[in-house]
């Protein structure tokens, strides 16, 4: 059974804006799926459809085979959600908030207190746990919202920009935690983000969405093969033969785009045979960011 499934999913808001256009996609259990796209692409709308907060205009979606339109409470019982503006209670402490939200899922305070304390510790909120939420900073609230999403041991996590307000250290900590939840506990993660470098560190597969349409999905290697199958070879050498059409990018620094790693030994041999001394060779594959920009600009070209 797929953990999350979207079939021909579409959403037209009252007023006529089509925010999601016939998206078909599925996530295996334990996957950390990066759902990427520019502002207004339809990411949050998709998360809301998956949670039953919005009703599809066409198509359907399922979380462990449960349709959020018909059984939203069952979807909520097995999923945790972190949205951009998490609502919690300002007049309760961090710990009290977690215990309260656990009680909504029928977990007694004696049961939830241990988990709550452990989550607060993992998210570096231990010292603040007995302070009222009204005294929390934005980043602290965001971390507490992740703890809230995890308090009932969900099988799926929907994370909408979970690290946008976090400092680099907290963001790294949260990303590490997400990765471990997937790896050790088999939690499936649907992660909407603009932070492509973090996404590349933690996601196992990606979907790129623009103007409501899913442009492509796959692992980083699959996206490289489909979108940008070039490798940049960087060489530090005393000289390179002109016929190789290297670009000089600095003192004794040269770059050339190649199609396959198999070209590297031949290039190195040619440099040596032309009496060049080589000090360093490295091959750079396109990053997720490179692919994202190549794809979104291609999509714009296609629309012209
Ligand atoms: N309640 C609404 N009524 C009408 N249009 C809406 C509503 N919510 C969102 N939209 C529109 O739907 C489109 C998709 O919005 P959505 O919030 O899903 O994008 P997003 O990918 O989450 O963007 P961001 O990266 O800025 O969070 C946008 O054009 C937005 O203006
Ligand atoms: Mg959004």
Coordinates of C-alpha atoms and ligand atoms in Angstrom, one line a residue:
X1 CA 0.0 0.0 0.0
X2 CA 1.2 3.5 -0.9
X3 CA 1.6 5.9 2.1
X4 CA 0.3 8.9 0.1
X5 CA -1.5 8.8 -3.2
X6 CA -2.7 11.7 -5.4
X7 CA -4.8 10.8 -8.4
X8 CA -5.6 13.4 -11.0
X9 CA -5.9 15.8 -8.0
X10 CA -7.2 19.3 -8.9
X11 CA -8.3 22.3 -7.0
X12 CA -10.1 25.4 -8.3
X13 CA -10.8 28.0 -5.5
X14 CA -14.1 29.8 -5.5
X15 CA -13.4 32.8 -7.7
X16 CA -11.8 30.5 -10.4
X17 CA -8.1 30.2 -9.5
X18 CA -6.9 26.7 -10.4
X19 CA -4.2 26.1 -7.8
X20 CA -3.6 22.4 -8.4
X21 CA -3.9 20.8 -11.8
X22 CA -4.3 17.1 -12.2
X23 CA -1.5 15.9 -10.1
X24 CA -0.8 12.2 -9.9
X25 CA 1.8 11.1 -7.5
X26 CA 2.5 8.4 -4.9
X27 CA 4.8 8.1 -1.9
X28 CA 6.2 4.9 -0.5
X29 CA 6.4 4.4 3.3
X30 CA 9.5 5.9 4.8
X31 CA 10.2 8.2 1.9
X32 CA 11.1 11.9 2.5
X33 CA 9.5 13.5 -0.5
X34 CA 10.5 17.1 -1.3
X35 CA 7.6 19.0 -2.9
X36 CA 9.3 22.0 -4.4
X37 CA 8.1 25.0 -6.3
X38 CA 8.0 28.8 -6.4
X39 CA 5.6 31.0 -4.4
X40 CA 2.0 30.3 -5.4
X41 CA 2.8 27.0 -7.1
X42 CA 0.2 25.1 -5.2
X43 CA 2.2 23.3 -2.5
X44 CA 0.1 24.5 0.5
X45 CA -3.1 23.8 -1.4
X46 CA -1.9 20.3 -2.0
X47 CA -1.2 19.8 1.7
X48 CA -4.6 21.1 2.6
X49 CA -6.2 18.7 0.2
X50 CA -4.3 15.8 1.7
X51 CA -5.5 16.8 5.1
X52 CA -9.2 17.3 4.2
X53 CA -9.0 21.0 4.9
X54 CA -10.0 21.5 1.3
X55 CA -12.2 19.4 -1.0
X56 CA -10.8 18.5 -4.4
X57 CA -12.5 19.9 -7.5
X58 CA -11.5 16.8 -9.4
X59 CA -9.6 13.6 -8.7
X60 CA -8.8 12.3 -5.2
X61 CA -6.1 11.6 -2.7
X62 CA -5.5 9.0 0.0
X63 CA -3.3 8.7 3.1
X64 CA -2.7 5.0 3.8
X65 CA -5.7 4.3 1.7
X66 CA -8.0 6.7 3.6
X67 CA -9.7 9.4 1.7
X68 CA -9.5 12.7 3.7
X69 CA -12.8 13.9 2.1
X70 CA -14.8 11.1 3.6
X71 CA -12.8 10.2 6.8
X72 CA -10.7 13.3 7.7
X73 CA -10.6 12.2 11.4
X74 CA -8.9 9.0 10.4
X75 CA -6.3 10.8 8.3
X76 CA -5.7 13.2 11.2
X77 CA -5.2 10.3 13.6
X78 CA -2.3 9.0 11.5
X79 CA -0.7 12.2 10.3
X80 CA 1.1 15.2 11.8
X81 CA 1.0 18.6 10.1
X82 CA 3.3 21.6 10.4
X83 CA 2.0 24.6 8.5
X84 CA 3.4 28.1 8.2
X85 CA 1.0 29.5 10.9
X86 CA 0.5 26.9 13.5
X87 CA -2.1 27.8 16.0
X88 CA -1.4 26.8 19.6
X89 CA -2.3 28.3 23.0
X90 CA -0.4 31.4 24.1
X91 CA -1.5 31.1 27.7
X92 CA -0.3 27.5 28.1
X93 CA 3.4 26.5 28.4
X94 CA 5.2 24.5 25.8
X95 CA 4.8 21.3 27.7
X96 CA 1.1 22.0 28.5
X97 CA 0.4 22.7 24.8
X98 CA 1.8 19.3 23.9
X99 CA -0.1 17.5 26.6
X100 CA -3.3 19.2 25.5
X101 CA -2.9 18.2 21.9
X102 CA -2.1 14.7 22.9
X103 CA -5.3 14.6 24.8
X104 CA -7.2 15.4 21.6
X105 CA -5.9 12.2 20.3
X106 CA -7.1 10.3 23.4
X107 CA -3.6 10.1 25.0
X108 CA -3.7 10.6 28.7
X109 CA -1.3 13.2 30.3
X110 CA 0.6 10.4 32.2
X111 CA 1.3 8.8 28.8
X112 CA 2.1 11.9 26.8
X113 CA 4.3 13.7 29.3
X114 CA 7.3 11.4 28.7
X115 CA 7.0 11.8 24.9
X116 CA 6.5 15.5 25.3
X117 CA 9.6 15.9 27.4
X118 CA 11.6 13.8 25.0
X119 CA 10.5 15.9 22.0
X120 CA 11.1 19.1 23.8
X121 CA 14.6 17.9 24.5
X122 CA 15.3 16.8 20.9
X123 CA 14.1 20.2 19.7
X124 CA 16.2 22.2 22.2
X125 CA 13.1 23.5 24.0
X126 CA 13.8 21.9 27.3
X127 CA 14.7 25.1 29.1
X128 CA 11.6 26.9 27.7
X129 CA 9.2 24.1 28.3
X130 CA 7.6 25.6 31.4
X131 CA 7.3 29.1 29.9
X132 CA 4.1 30.4 28.4
X133 CA 4.0 30.2 24.6
X134 CA 3.4 34.0 24.5
X135 CA 7.1 34.4 25.4
X136 CA 8.4 32.1 22.6
X137 CA 10.2 33.5 19.5
X138 CA 9.1 32.6 16.0
X139 CA 11.7 29.8 15.7
X140 CA 10.7 28.4 19.1
X141 CA 7.1 28.3 18.1
X142 CA 8.0 26.6 14.9
X143 CA 9.9 23.9 16.7
X144 CA 7.1 23.4 19.2
X145 CA 4.8 23.0 16.3
X146 CA 6.9 20.1 15.0
X147 CA 6.8 18.5 18.5
X148 CA 3.0 18.9 18.4
X149 CA 2.8 17.2 15.0
X150 CA 4.8 14.3 16.4
X151 CA 3.1 13.9 19.8
X152 CA 0.6 11.2 18.7
X153 CA 3.2 9.1 16.8
X154 CA 1.9 9.8 13.3
X155 CA 2.8 7.5 10.3
X156 CA 2.9 10.5 7.9
X157 CA 4.2 14.0 8.4
X158 CA 3.1 16.9 6.2
X159 CA 5.6 19.7 6.6
X160 CA 5.0 23.0 5.0
X161 CA 8.2 25.0 5.2
X162 CA 9.1 23.6 8.6
X163 CA 12.5 25.4 8.8
X164 CA 11.7 28.8 7.2
X165 CA 11.9 30.8 10.4
X166 CA 14.8 28.8 11.9
X167 CA 18.4 29.8 12.4
X168 CA 20.9 27.6 10.5
X169 CA 21.7 25.5 13.5
X170 CA 18.1 24.8 14.4
X171 CA 17.2 24.2 10.8
X172 CA 20.0 21.6 10.6
X173 CA 18.8 20.0 13.8
X174 CA 15.2 19.8 12.6
X175 CA 16.4 18.3 9.2
X176 CA 18.4 15.7 11.0
X177 CA 15.4 14.8 13.1
X178 CA 13.2 14.5 10.0
X179 CA 15.7 12.2 8.4
X180 CA 16.0 10.0 11.5
X181 CA 12.2 9.8 11.8
X182 CA 12.0 8.4 8.3
X183 CA 15.0 6.1 8.6
X184 CA 14.4 4.7 12.1
X185 CA 10.6 4.9 12.5
X186 CA 9.5 4.5 8.9
X187 CA 7.6 7.8 9.0
X188 CA 6.7 9.1 5.5
X189 CA 7.4 12.8 5.1
X190 CA 5.8 15.1 2.6
X191 CA 8.0 18.2 2.8
X192 CA 7.2 21.5 1.0
X193 CA 10.2 23.8 0.9
X194 CA 12.0 26.4 -1.0
X195 CA 15.3 25.6 0.8
X196 CA 16.8 23.4 -2.0
X197 CA 20.1 22.8 -0.3
X198 CA 18.5 21.4 2.8
X199 CA 16.1 19.5 0.7
X200 CA 19.0 17.8 -1.2
X201 CA 20.4 16.7 2.1
X202 CA 17.3 15.0 3.5
X203 CA 14.9 14.0 0.7
X204 CA 14.9 10.7 -1.0
X205 CA 12.7 11.8 -3.9
X206 CA 11.4 15.1 -5.3
X207 CA 8.4 16.5 -7.1
X208 CA 8.7 19.9 -8.8
X209 CA 5.5 21.9 -9.1
X210 CA 4.9 25.1 -11.0
X211 CA 1.6 26.9 -11.5
X212 CA -0.3 23.9 -10.1
X213 CA 1.3 21.4 -12.5
X214 CA 3.7 18.7 -11.5
X215 CA 6.6 19.2 -13.9
X216 CA 8.6 16.2 -12.9
X217 CA 9.2 13.7 -10.1
X218 CA 12.0 11.3 -9.2
X219 CA 15.2 10.8 -7.2
X220 CA 18.1 13.2 -7.7
X221 CA 19.8 10.8 -10.1
X222 CA 16.6 10.4 -12.1
X223 CA 16.1 14.2 -12.3
X224 CA 19.7 14.6 -13.4
X225 CA 19.2 12.1 -16.2
X226 CA 15.9 13.7 -17.3
X227 CA 16.6 17.4 -16.9
X228 CA 20.3 18.1 -16.8
X229 CA 22.6 15.2 -17.7
X230 CA 25.8 17.2 -17.7
X231 CA 28.8 17.0 -15.4
X232 CA 31.2 19.9 -14.9
X233 CA 34.8 18.8 -14.8
X234 CA 37.1 21.2 -12.9
X235 CA 40.8 20.9 -13.4
X236 CA 43.8 22.7 -11.8
X237 CA 46.7 22.3 -14.2
X238 CA 49.6 24.3 -15.6
X239 CA 48.0 24.3 -19.0
X240 CA 45.4 22.5 -21.1
X241 CA 45.4 21.8 -24.8
X242 CA 43.3 24.4 -26.8
X243 CA 41.5 21.7 -28.7
X244 CA 39.7 20.6 -25.5
X245 CA 37.7 23.8 -25.3
X246 CA 38.2 24.3 -21.6
X247 CA 36.9 27.6 -20.0
X248 CA 39.6 29.3 -18.0
X249 CA 38.0 30.3 -14.7
X250 CA 41.1 31.4 -12.7
X251 CA 44.8 31.0 -12.4
X252 CA 45.5 27.5 -13.5
X253 CA 41.8 26.7 -13.1
X254 CA 39.8 25.2 -16.0
X255 CA 36.3 23.9 -16.4
X256 CA 34.5 21.9 -19.1
X257 CA 31.0 20.4 -19.4
X258 CA 31.0 16.7 -20.2
X259 CA 28.2 14.2 -20.7
X260 CA 29.7 11.2 -18.8
X261 CA 32.4 10.3 -16.3
X262 CA 33.8 8.0 -19.0
X263 CA 35.3 11.1 -20.7
X264 CA 37.5 12.0 -17.7
X265 CA 40.4 9.6 -18.2
X266 CA 40.8 10.6 -21.9
X267 CA 40.8 14.3 -21.0
X268 CA 43.4 13.8 -18.3
X269 CA 45.6 11.8 -20.6
X270 CA 45.4 14.5 -23.3
X271 CA 46.5 17.2 -20.8
X272 CA 49.5 15.1 -19.6
X273 CA 50.5 14.2 -23.2
X274 CA 50.6 18.0 -24.0
X275 CA 53.0 18.4 -21.1
X276 CA 50.4 19.9 -18.7
X277 CA 51.0 19.2 -14.9
X278 CA 47.7 18.4 -13.1
X279 CA 47.2 19.3 -9.4
X280 CA 43.5 18.6 -9.0
X281 CA 40.6 17.0 -10.8
X282 CA 37.0 17.1 -9.6
X283 CA 33.7 16.3 -11.3
X284 CA 30.6 18.3 -10.2
X285 CA 27.2 16.9 -10.8
X286 CA 24.2 19.3 -11.1
X287 CA 22.7 20.1 -7.7
X288 CA 19.0 20.1 -7.0
X289 CA 19.2 23.9 -7.3
X290 CA 20.7 23.6 -10.8
X291 CA 18.0 21.2 -11.8
X292 CA 15.2 23.4 -10.3
X293 CA 16.4 26.5 -12.2
X294 CA 16.9 24.6 -15.4
X295 CA 13.5 23.1 -15.2
X296 CA 11.6 26.2 -14.2
X297 CA 13.2 28.2 -17.0
X298 CA 12.5 25.4 -19.5
X299 CA 8.9 25.4 -18.4
X300 CA 8.8 29.2 -19.1
X301 CA 10.3 28.6 -22.5
X302 CA 7.7 26.0 -23.3
X303 CA 4.9 28.4 -22.4
X304 CA 6.2 31.0 -24.9
Ligands
LIG1 N1 -8.1 30.6 -0.3 C1 -7.7 30.9 -1.5 N2 -8.6 31.5 -2.4 C2 -8.2 31.8 -3.7 N3 -7.0 31.5 -4.2 C3 -6.1 31.0 -3.3 C4 -6.4 30.6 -2.0 N4 -5.3 30.1 -1.4 C5 -4.3 30.1 -2.3 N5 -4.8 30.6 -3.5 C6 -4.0 30.8 -4.7 O1 -3.7 29.5 -5.2 C7 -2.3 29.4 -5.7 C8 -1.5 28.4 -4.9 O2 -1.3 28.9 -3.6 P1 -0.5 28.0 -2.5 O3 -0.7 28.7 -1.2 O4 -1.0 26.6 -2.6 O5 1.0 28.1 -3.1 P2 2.3 27.7 -2.4 O6 3.0 26.8 -3.4 O7 2.1 27.1 -1.1 O8 3.1 29.1 -2.3 P3 4.2 29.6 -1.2 O9 5.5 29.0 -1.6 O10 4.1 31.1 -1.4 O11 3.7 29.1 0.2 C9 -1.9 30.9 -5.6 O12 -2.1 31.5 -6.8 C10 -2.7 31.5 -4.5 O13 -2.9 32.9 -4.8
LIG2 MG1 2.7 27.6 0.8

